[in-house]
């Protein structure tokens, strides 16, 4: 992926509007083969940090799904998503708890 596209994606993942963040997380999964190994790991790290701060359940689900898909590329290691341990599982719906637990277990 070209740098310009990558930076645009990162900006959208961090946008103030939940709809933009959700759409950007969904787009991450649509372009898995376009990322270099470094871009894939960087996106996973960014998405994990964003997930820790995310207040919107639907956006959090999209972020977690994107991380799972990025991990399937083989370029993302458990250390890249270790920030997820900061999420308070008891505050999440059961399905999202399972996402986080699966990601942390590798």
C-alpha positions as MATLAB code, in Angstrom:
seq = 'XXXXXXXXXXXXXXXXXXXXXXXXXXXXXXXXXXXXXXXXXXXXXXXXXXXXXXXXXXXXXXXXXXXXXXXXXXXXXXXXXXXXXXXXXXXXXXXXXXXXXXXXXX';
ca = [
       0.000    0.000    0.000;
       1.304    3.430   -0.847;
       2.228    5.715    2.014;
      -0.464    8.246    1.140;
      -3.192    5.584    1.360;
      -1.751    4.186    4.568;
      -1.707    7.598    6.265;
      -5.265    8.279    5.106;
      -6.386    4.959    6.598;
      -4.656    5.716    9.893;
      -6.320    9.128   10.059;
      -9.732    7.556    9.481;
      -9.115    4.923   12.162;
      -8.499    7.763   14.627;
     -11.277   10.085   13.431;
     -13.538   11.747   16.012;
     -16.655   10.380   14.287;
     -17.603    6.795   15.189;
     -19.029    6.112   11.714;
     -15.720    7.034   10.096;
     -13.765    4.836   12.533;
     -16.094    1.896   11.952;
     -15.904    2.231    8.175;
     -12.110    2.501    8.328;
     -11.833   -0.634   10.466;
     -14.040   -2.474    7.976;
     -11.833   -1.244    5.121;
      -8.762   -2.652    6.862;
     -10.189   -6.136    6.392;
     -11.026   -5.465    2.746;
      -7.402   -4.751    1.843;
      -5.407   -7.395    3.721;
      -3.254   -8.357    0.763;
      -2.259   -4.725    0.126;
      -0.254   -4.288    3.343;
       3.440   -4.828    3.775;
       4.377   -6.810    6.896;
       5.308   -3.589    8.675;
       2.027   -1.905    7.716;
       0.001   -4.912    8.916;
       1.728   -4.952   12.300;
       1.481   -1.159   12.627;
      -2.245   -1.230   11.881;
      -2.797   -4.010   14.412;
      -0.894   -2.063   17.064;
      -2.844    1.108   16.305;
      -6.178   -0.726   16.286;
      -5.397   -2.356   19.638;
      -4.606    0.990   21.232;
      -7.753    2.476   19.684;
      -9.835   -0.452   20.943;
      -8.707    0.224   24.503;
     -10.111    3.754   24.241;
     -13.207    2.952   22.155;
     -16.580    3.840   23.700;
     -18.832    2.714   20.836;
     -19.559   -1.030   20.914;
     -20.144   -1.332   17.175;
     -16.838    0.408   16.429;
     -15.013   -1.741   18.968;
     -16.373   -4.848   17.304;
     -15.142   -3.629   13.900;
     -11.714   -2.827   15.355;
     -11.389   -6.234   17.008;
     -12.509   -7.993   13.842;
      -9.920   -6.053   11.841;
      -7.202   -7.089   14.296;
      -8.196  -10.751   13.955;
      -8.041  -10.476   10.177;
      -4.655   -8.742   10.323;
      -3.353  -11.535   12.556;
      -4.340  -14.035    9.878;
      -1.724  -12.484    7.582;
       1.065  -13.922    9.737;
       2.653  -10.491   10.135;
       1.051   -9.634   13.472;
       2.420  -11.116   16.667;
       0.732  -11.180   20.094;
       3.048   -8.389   21.276;
       1.542   -6.089   18.647;
      -1.867   -6.342   20.311;
      -0.795   -6.593   23.939;
      -2.511   -3.278   24.767;
      -5.799   -5.175   24.630;
      -5.089   -6.441   28.147;
      -6.039   -2.928   29.319;
      -9.667   -3.505   28.267;
     -11.958   -4.257   31.183;
     -13.641   -7.435   29.999;
     -16.429   -7.240   32.579;
     -17.651   -4.040   30.898;
     -18.053   -5.687   27.475;
     -20.866   -7.728   25.954;
     -20.035  -11.459   25.964;
     -19.259  -11.650   22.241;
     -16.685   -8.878   22.499;
     -15.140  -10.497   25.585;
     -14.552  -13.585   23.477;
     -12.914  -11.512   20.723;
     -10.525   -9.894   23.202;
      -9.748  -13.160   24.973;
      -9.027  -14.924   21.668;
      -6.732  -12.111   20.557;
      -4.796  -12.070   23.820;
      -4.359  -15.834   23.738;
      -2.915  -15.571   20.238;
];
